Phi, psi and omega in degrees: 000330178294321178295317179298322183295337179301323178257330187248029184303316182293327177293328189274004176287131182289138178291141176262136177073014180233235181215152179229135179293130186306312179300324178292315180299322183273006178070026182264058184303323185285355173295323183249337186243150173251105187294341185263355178141154184200154173267007183244147180308139178074023187042046179289150181292332176203180179303147186305310182303301179302325179296311180295318182291342178295333174258320183269064185294332178298323178290317179299317180293316180297323178298325180294327184253355183289143177284321176232147186225137177288127187306312180300328178288314182297325180268004176071036178250061185300327183284002171290334181242332186242143171280137180280352184243289177208162182208157178280353182245145178303157180063023178058027181288144180283335178201168178274158175282141008271354184305316180299312182295323184284351174293327176263320182272058186288337174295323177290322178301316180297317180295319179297329179281331185261328188254178176284115185275142171285121191306322178299329181291337180270348184261305185199115182299329182285359172294326182241339186240144171279148183277339187244306181202164181208154173282351180251162176295157176056030180056027181294147180289334179199178178301152188298318183296310178295329179294310178296326181292346176292331180249327184256117182280107183293344186267355181285154179297321181294323178294313180301318180293315182293336183247028178042040174078005179287134180297123181299336181287343181242354184292146176266088189308317185284354174291333180241336186245140173265121189285350183254306181197151176206169180284340180258000000 
């Protein structure tokens, strides 16, 4: 790591108040990089996905059994969301949610800016979505009815009237509602 620091010294300064990747913190540059040459971007020792999954085996295992998978994780592009060295944000994130998510989901960003936004969608995507994989569709943290029921009380008279008496525990919320933003 001392040899690497001769050229990459400014990169190797540890972030304050954020997070640092353990191999980077411990000066184990050759865990991820091949100093003599590589066919992979960033002189990585192997392709990014297999390299990251060699330590993060829980993610590799979860991807195998997940019903829905976040595309950058599935394609092994971990650095679309995470810094491989250090970051000012926990979990080596490049930005906070929802800003990080909206860098790729820019169609949603436009809708949130033009339409009436559902307040959870403007605060934190991980309130409703898993970042890597999920047992539910659309990377949802849980089934839609219990998730919506955390904020919307299905037992109130106003809910019952607005939903023509259909039980909120069985209703298909997304058949009528757009969970991020809509014109209504």
